[in-house]
Amino acid sequence: MTSCADSSCRVVTLRFDLAGDRACLVRVHAAGLNPVDFKTRQGMLKVVQRYKLPTVMGNELAGVVEAIGDGVTRFSVGDRVFARVAKDTLGAFADYATIPESLLATMPATLDFETAAGVPLAGLTALQALRDELGLKPGSRVFIPGGAGGVGTFAIQIAKWLGAEVTTTASPRGKALVERLGADVVIDYTTQAFENEVRDMDGVFDLLGGDTLKKSFGVMKPGGKVVSIAGLPEPETARKDLGRGAFLRTLFWFASYGSRVEARKHRVSYRYLFMHPSGAELTELAQLIDDGKLEPVIDRVFSLDEIADAFAYLEAGHAKGKVVVRMVDSPA
């Protein structure tokens, strides 16, 4: 397929077959950038997912449906959609992506493409961790360290929507942001040690791992639960999130041994979460956004030509909200 917007002509090679796939061909207008992208690039996730190289990276996108396959009933050509793409294919950093209908959702009417592209992965991660794993309900007390980041900005708002009281950590630069999003208690991690300030939490959603995760077990009520996306996977991760067998469960048993021992010492449970794509849950998030109950926070938007700079900016760890890449030649 050849695309010529002006005198400069790009040849775009597309490999897709929509027939019988219940899939849509989406013209990508913007794609979100996430820590999982640079971890994949660095080979840190090879034990979980090996990709045949070369491969097109990118885990989430927003765009317009260009074509539909057999059996597609929920979308039509021209629909504005967004998605967390399938984990085994990736492909968001591209002109076009083929996405199963079940993973797509209609974009929130109130958002542009760049903002919508920053929603799927972080939004679904927060929703699944807080509602499905921690089971937050009105009156729950939850600790979310690192609340000003990409997942954290969604997590604070979703926890408040579920009725929970939210404690988080932030720098002085991030304090106003997390308070605006609804955090009830904000601990300045540059001057305060949260383990001396936080007590009797029903749940912890760990976004940072390392010492933060280790110390988080001590701020819990007995019987509480720590869910992490930054620690080390445990056996349930292999079974429930990845559908893998005994070998990976055993590997994760050893990898997570220290965290599970620490959890038992404090009489709480530990769970590492690999989120799963879901068009149905994305539709829920879109409704929350259009209802004014959830605000996506975008830190910076880069062009595709600047994607190396976007990776470097994200890896520096100072983004407040999401980092997004605008695809070349895509309309606003």
Coordinates of N, CA and C in Angstrom, one line a residue, residues 153-293:
T153 N -2.1 8.2 38.3 CA -3.2 9.2 38.1 C -4.5 8.6 37.8
F154 N -4.5 7.4 37.1 CA -5.8 6.7 36.9 C -6.2 6.0 38.2
A155 N -5.3 5.4 38.9 CA -5.6 4.6 40.1 C -6.2 5.5 41.2
I156 N -5.7 6.7 41.4 CA -6.3 7.6 42.4 C -7.8 7.8 42.1
Q157 N -8.1 8.2 40.9 CA -9.4 8.5 40.5 C -10.4 7.3 40.6
I158 N -9.9 6.2 40.1 CA -10.7 5.0 40.1 C -11.0 4.5 41.5
A159 N -10.0 4.6 42.4 CA -10.2 4.2 43.8 C -11.2 5.2 44.4
K160 N -11.2 6.5 44.1 CA -12.2 7.4 44.7 C -13.6 7.0 44.1
W161 N -13.6 6.7 42.8 CA -14.9 6.3 42.2 C -15.5 5.1 42.9
L162 N -14.6 4.2 43.4 CA -15.1 3.0 44.1 C -15.4 3.3 45.5
G163 N -15.1 4.5 46.0 CA -15.5 4.9 47.3 C -14.4 4.8 48.4
A164 N -13.2 4.5 47.9 CA -12.1 4.3 48.9 C -11.5 5.6 49.4
E165 N -10.8 5.6 50.5 CA -9.9 6.6 51.0 C -8.5 6.4 50.5
V166 N -7.9 7.4 49.8 CA -6.7 7.2 49.1 C -5.5 7.9 49.8
T167 N -4.5 7.2 50.1 CA -3.2 7.8 50.5 C -2.2 7.5 49.4
T168 N -1.4 8.5 49.1 CA -0.4 8.3 48.0 C 0.9 9.1 48.4
T169 N 1.9 8.9 47.6 CA 3.2 9.6 47.8 C 3.4 10.5 46.5
A170 N 4.0 11.6 46.7 CA 4.4 12.4 45.5 C 5.5 13.4 45.9
S171 N 6.1 14.0 45.0 CA 7.1 15.0 45.2 C 6.3 16.3 45.4
P172 N 7.0 17.4 45.8 CA 6.3 18.7 45.9 C 5.7 19.1 44.5
R173 N 6.4 18.7 43.4 CA 5.9 19.1 42.1 C 4.7 18.3 41.7
G174 N 4.5 17.1 42.3 CA 3.3 16.3 41.9 C 2.2 16.4 42.9
K175 N 2.4 17.1 44.1 CA 1.4 17.2 45.1 C 0.1 17.8 44.7
A176 N 0.2 18.9 44.0 CA -1.1 19.6 43.6 C -1.9 18.7 42.6
L177 N -1.2 18.0 41.7 CA -1.8 17.1 40.8 C -2.6 16.0 41.5
V178 N -2.0 15.3 42.4 CA -2.7 14.1 43.0 C -3.8 14.6 43.9
E179 N -3.6 15.8 44.5 CA -4.7 16.3 45.3 C -5.9 16.7 44.4
R180 N -5.6 17.3 43.3 CA -6.7 17.6 42.4 C -7.4 16.4 41.9
L181 N -6.7 15.3 41.8 CA -7.3 14.0 41.3 C -8.1 13.3 42.4
G182 N -8.0 13.8 43.7 CA -8.8 13.2 44.7 C -8.1 12.6 45.9
A183 N -6.7 12.5 45.9 CA -6.0 11.9 47.0 C -6.4 12.6 48.3
D184 N -6.7 11.7 49.3 CA -7.1 12.3 50.6 C -5.8 12.6 51.5
V185 N -4.8 11.8 51.4 CA -3.6 12.1 52.1 C -2.4 11.9 51.2
V186 N -1.5 13.0 51.1 CA -0.4 13.0 50.3 C 0.9 13.1 51.1
I187 N 1.8 12.1 50.9 CA 3.1 12.1 51.7 C 4.2 12.6 50.7
D188 N 4.9 13.5 51.2 CA 6.0 14.0 50.4 C 7.2 13.1 50.6
Y189 N 7.5 12.3 49.5 CA 8.5 11.3 49.7 C 9.9 11.9 49.7
T190 N 10.1 13.1 49.4 CA 11.4 13.8 49.5 C 11.8 14.1 50.9
T191 N 10.8 14.2 51.8 CA 11.1 14.6 53.2 C 10.5 13.6 54.2
Q192 N 9.6 12.8 53.8 CA 8.9 11.8 54.8 C 9.1 10.4 54.3
A193 N 9.2 9.5 55.3 CA 9.2 8.1 55.0 C 7.8 7.5 55.2
F194 N 7.2 7.1 54.2 CA 5.8 6.7 54.2 C 5.6 5.6 55.3
E195 N 6.5 4.7 55.5 CA 6.3 3.6 56.5 C 6.2 4.2 57.9
N196 N 6.5 5.4 58.1 CA 6.3 6.0 59.4 C 5.0 6.8 59.5
E197 N 4.4 7.0 58.4 CA 3.2 7.8 58.3 C 1.9 7.0 58.0
V198 N 2.0 5.9 57.4 CA 0.8 5.1 56.9 C 0.6 3.9 57.8
R199 N -0.7 3.7 58.1 CA -1.0 2.6 59.0 C -2.4 2.0 58.6
D200 N -2.6 0.8 58.9 CA -4.0 0.1 58.8 C -4.6 0.3 57.4
M201 N -3.9 0.0 56.4 CA -4.4 0.0 55.0 C -5.1 -1.3 54.8
D202 N -6.3 -1.3 54.1 CA -6.9 -2.5 53.6 C -6.2 -3.1 52.4
G203 N -5.6 -2.2 51.6 CA -5.0 -2.7 50.4 C -3.9 -1.7 50.0
V204 N -2.9 -2.2 49.2 CA -1.8 -1.4 48.6 C -1.8 -1.8 47.2
F205 N -1.7 -0.8 46.3 CA -1.5 -0.9 44.9 C -0.1 -0.4 44.6
D206 N 0.9 -1.3 44.6 CA 2.3 -0.9 44.4 C 2.7 -0.7 43.0
L207 N 3.2 0.5 42.7 CA 3.6 0.9 41.4 C 5.1 1.1 41.2
L208 N 5.8 0.9 42.3 CA 7.2 1.2 42.3 C 8.2 0.1 42.5
G209 N 7.7 -1.0 43.3 CA 8.6 -2.1 43.5 C 9.7 -1.8 44.5
G210 N 10.7 -2.7 44.5 CA 11.9 -2.4 45.3 C 11.6 -2.2 46.8
D211 N 12.3 -1.3 47.4 CA 12.1 -1.0 48.8 C 10.7 -0.5 49.2
T212 N 10.1 0.2 48.2 CA 8.7 0.6 48.4 C 7.8 -0.6 48.6
L213 N 7.9 -1.6 47.8 CA 7.1 -2.8 48.0 C 7.4 -3.4 49.3
K214 N 8.7 -3.6 49.6 CA 9.0 -4.3 50.9 C 8.4 -3.6 52.1
K215 N 8.5 -2.3 52.1 CA 8.0 -1.5 53.2 C 6.5 -1.4 53.2
S216 N 5.9 -1.6 52.1 CA 4.4 -1.5 52.0 C 3.7 -2.6 52.8
F217 N 4.3 -3.8 53.0 CA 3.7 -4.9 53.7 C 3.4 -4.4 55.2
G218 N 4.3 -3.5 55.7 CA 4.2 -3.1 57.1 C 3.1 -2.1 57.3
V219 N 2.5 -1.5 56.3 CA 1.4 -0.5 56.5 C 0.0 -1.1 56.4
M220 N -0.1 -2.4 56.4 CA -1.3 -3.1 56.1 C -2.0 -3.5 57.4
K221 N -3.3 -3.7 57.3 CA -4.1 -4.4 58.3 C -3.8 -5.9 58.1
P222 N -3.8 -6.7 59.1 CA -3.8 -8.2 58.9 C -5.0 -8.6 58.0
G223 N -4.7 -9.5 57.1 CA -5.8 -9.9 56.2 C -5.9 -9.1 54.9
G224 N -5.1 -8.0 54.8 CA -5.1 -7.1 53.6 C -4.3 -7.7 52.5
K225 N -4.3 -7.0 51.4 CA -3.7 -7.5 50.2 C -2.8 -6.4 49.5
V226 N -1.6 -6.8 49.0 CA -0.8 -6.0 48.2 C -0.8 -6.5 46.8
V227 N -1.2 -5.6 45.9 CA -1.1 -5.9 44.5 C 0.0 -5.0 43.8
S228 N 0.9 -5.7 43.1 CA 2.0 -4.9 42.5 C 2.1 -5.1 41.0
I229 N 2.5 -4.0 40.4 CA 2.9 -4.2 38.9 C 4.3 -3.9 38.7
A230 N 5.1 -3.8 39.8 CA 6.5 -3.4 39.7 C 7.4 -4.4 40.5
G231 N 6.8 -5.3 41.2 CA 7.6 -6.3 42.0 C 8.0 -7.5 41.1
L232 N 8.0 -8.6 41.7 CA 8.3 -9.9 41.0 C 7.1 -10.8 40.9
P233 N 6.8 -11.4 39.8 CA 5.6 -12.2 39.6 C 5.7 -13.4 40.5
E234 N 4.5 -13.8 41.0 CA 4.3 -15.0 41.8 C 3.5 -16.1 41.0
P235 N 3.4 -17.3 41.6 CA 2.8 -18.4 40.8 C 1.4 -18.1 40.2
E236 N 0.6 -17.3 41.0 CA -0.8 -17.0 40.5 C -0.7 -16.2 39.2
T237 N 0.3 -15.4 39.1 CA 0.5 -14.6 37.9 C 0.6 -15.5 36.6
A238 N 1.4 -16.6 36.8 CA 1.6 -17.5 35.6 C 0.3 -18.2 35.3
R239 N -0.4 -18.6 36.3 CA -1.7 -19.3 36.0 C -2.8 -18.4 35.5
K240 N -3.1 -17.4 36.3 CA -4.3 -16.6 36.1 C -4.1 -15.6 34.9
D241 N -2.9 -14.9 34.9 CA -2.7 -13.8 34.0 C -2.1 -14.3 32.6
L242 N -1.3 -15.3 32.7 CA -0.5 -15.7 31.5 C -1.0 -17.1 31.0
G243 N -1.8 -17.8 31.7 CA -2.2 -19.1 31.3 C -1.1 -20.1 31.0
R244 N 0.0 -20.0 31.8 CA 1.1 -20.8 31.6 C 1.2 -22.0 32.6
G245 N 2.1 -22.9 32.3 CA 2.1 -24.2 33.1 C 3.1 -24.2 34.3
A246 N 3.5 -25.4 34.7 CA 4.2 -25.6 35.9 C 5.6 -25.0 35.9
F247 N 6.2 -25.0 34.7 CA 7.6 -24.4 34.7 C 7.6 -23.0 35.1
L248 N 6.8 -22.2 34.5 CA 6.8 -20.7 34.8 C 6.2 -20.5 36.2
R249 N 5.3 -21.3 36.7 CA 4.8 -21.2 38.0 C 5.9 -21.4 39.0
T250 N 6.7 -22.4 38.7 CA 7.8 -22.7 39.6 C 8.9 -21.6 39.6
L251 N 9.2 -21.1 38.4 CA 10.1 -20.0 38.3 C 9.7 -18.8 39.1
F252 N 8.4 -18.5 39.0 CA 7.8 -17.3 39.7 C 7.8 -17.6 41.2
W253 N 7.6 -18.9 41.6 CA 7.6 -19.2 43.0 C 8.9 -18.8 43.6
F254 N 10.0 -19.2 43.0 CA 11.3 -18.8 43.5 C 11.6 -17.3 43.4
A255 N 11.2 -16.7 42.3 CA 11.4 -15.2 42.1 C 10.7 -14.4 43.1
S256 N 9.5 -14.8 43.5 CA 8.7 -14.0 44.5 C 8.9 -14.4 45.9
Y257 N 9.8 -15.4 46.2 CA 9.8 -16.0 47.5 C 10.0 -14.9 48.6
G258 N 10.9 -13.9 48.4 CA 11.1 -12.9 49.4 C 9.9 -12.1 49.7
S259 N 9.2 -11.7 48.6 CA 7.9 -10.9 48.8 C 6.9 -11.7 49.5
R260 N 6.8 -13.0 49.2 CA 5.7 -13.8 49.8 C 6.0 -14.1 51.3
V261 N 7.3 -14.2 51.6 CA 7.7 -14.4 53.0 C 7.4 -13.1 53.8
E262 N 7.7 -11.9 53.2 CA 7.4 -10.7 53.9 C 5.9 -10.5 54.1
A263 N 5.1 -10.9 53.1 CA 3.7 -10.8 53.2 C 3.2 -11.7 54.3
R264 N 3.6 -12.9 54.4 CA 3.2 -13.8 55.5 C 3.6 -13.3 56.9
K265 N 4.8 -12.7 57.0 CA 5.2 -12.1 58.2 C 4.2 -11.1 58.7
H266 N 3.6 -10.3 57.8 CA 2.7 -9.3 58.2 C 1.2 -9.7 58.1
R267 N 1.0 -11.0 57.8 CA -0.3 -11.6 57.7 C -1.2 -11.0 56.6
V268 N -0.5 -10.7 55.5 CA -1.3 -10.2 54.4 C -0.9 -11.1 53.2
S269 N -1.6 -10.8 52.0 CA -1.3 -11.6 50.8 C -0.6 -10.7 49.8
Y270 N 0.1 -11.4 48.8 CA 0.8 -10.7 47.8 C 0.4 -11.2 46.4
R271 N 0.2 -10.3 45.5 CA -0.3 -10.6 44.1 C 0.4 -9.7 43.1
Y272 N 1.0 -10.3 42.1 CA 1.6 -9.5 41.0 C 0.6 -9.6 39.9
L273 N 0.3 -8.4 39.2 CA -0.7 -8.4 38.2 C -0.1 -8.1 36.8
F274 N -0.4 -9.0 35.9 CA -0.3 -8.6 34.4 C -1.7 -8.3 33.9
M275 N -2.0 -7.1 33.6 CA -3.3 -6.8 33.2 C -3.6 -7.5 31.9
H276 N -4.9 -7.6 31.6 CA -5.4 -8.2 30.3 C -6.2 -7.2 29.5
P277 N -6.0 -7.2 28.2 CA -6.8 -6.3 27.3 C -8.3 -6.6 27.4
S278 N -9.1 -5.6 27.3 CA -10.6 -5.9 27.4 C -11.3 -4.7 26.7
G279 N -12.0 -4.9 25.6 CA -12.8 -3.9 25.0 C -14.0 -3.5 25.9
A280 N -14.5 -4.5 26.6 CA -15.7 -4.2 27.5 C -15.3 -3.3 28.6
E281 N -14.1 -3.5 29.2 CA -13.7 -2.7 30.4 C -13.3 -1.3 29.9
L282 N -12.7 -1.3 28.6 CA -12.4 0.1 28.1 C -13.7 0.9 27.8
T283 N -14.7 0.2 27.5 CA -16.0 0.9 27.3 C -16.5 1.5 28.6
E284 N -16.3 0.8 29.7 CA -16.6 1.3 31.1 C -15.7 2.6 31.4
L285 N -14.4 2.5 31.0 CA -13.6 3.7 31.3 C -14.0 4.9 30.4
A286 N -14.4 4.6 29.2 CA -14.8 5.7 28.3 C -16.0 6.4 28.9
Q287 N -17.0 5.6 29.4 CA -18.2 6.2 30.0 C -17.8 7.0 31.2
L288 N -16.9 6.6 32.1 CA -16.4 7.3 33.2 C -15.8 8.7 32.8
I289 N -15.0 8.6 31.7 CA -14.4 9.8 31.2 C -15.5 10.8 30.6
D290 N -16.4 10.3 29.8 CA -17.4 11.2 29.3 C -18.4 11.7 30.4
D291 N -18.5 11.0 31.5 CA -19.3 11.4 32.6 C -18.6 12.4 33.5
G292 N -17.3 12.7 33.2 CA -16.5 13.6 34.0 C -16.0 13.0 35.3
K293 N -16.0 11.7 35.4 CA -15.5 11.0 36.7 C -14.1 10.6 36.6

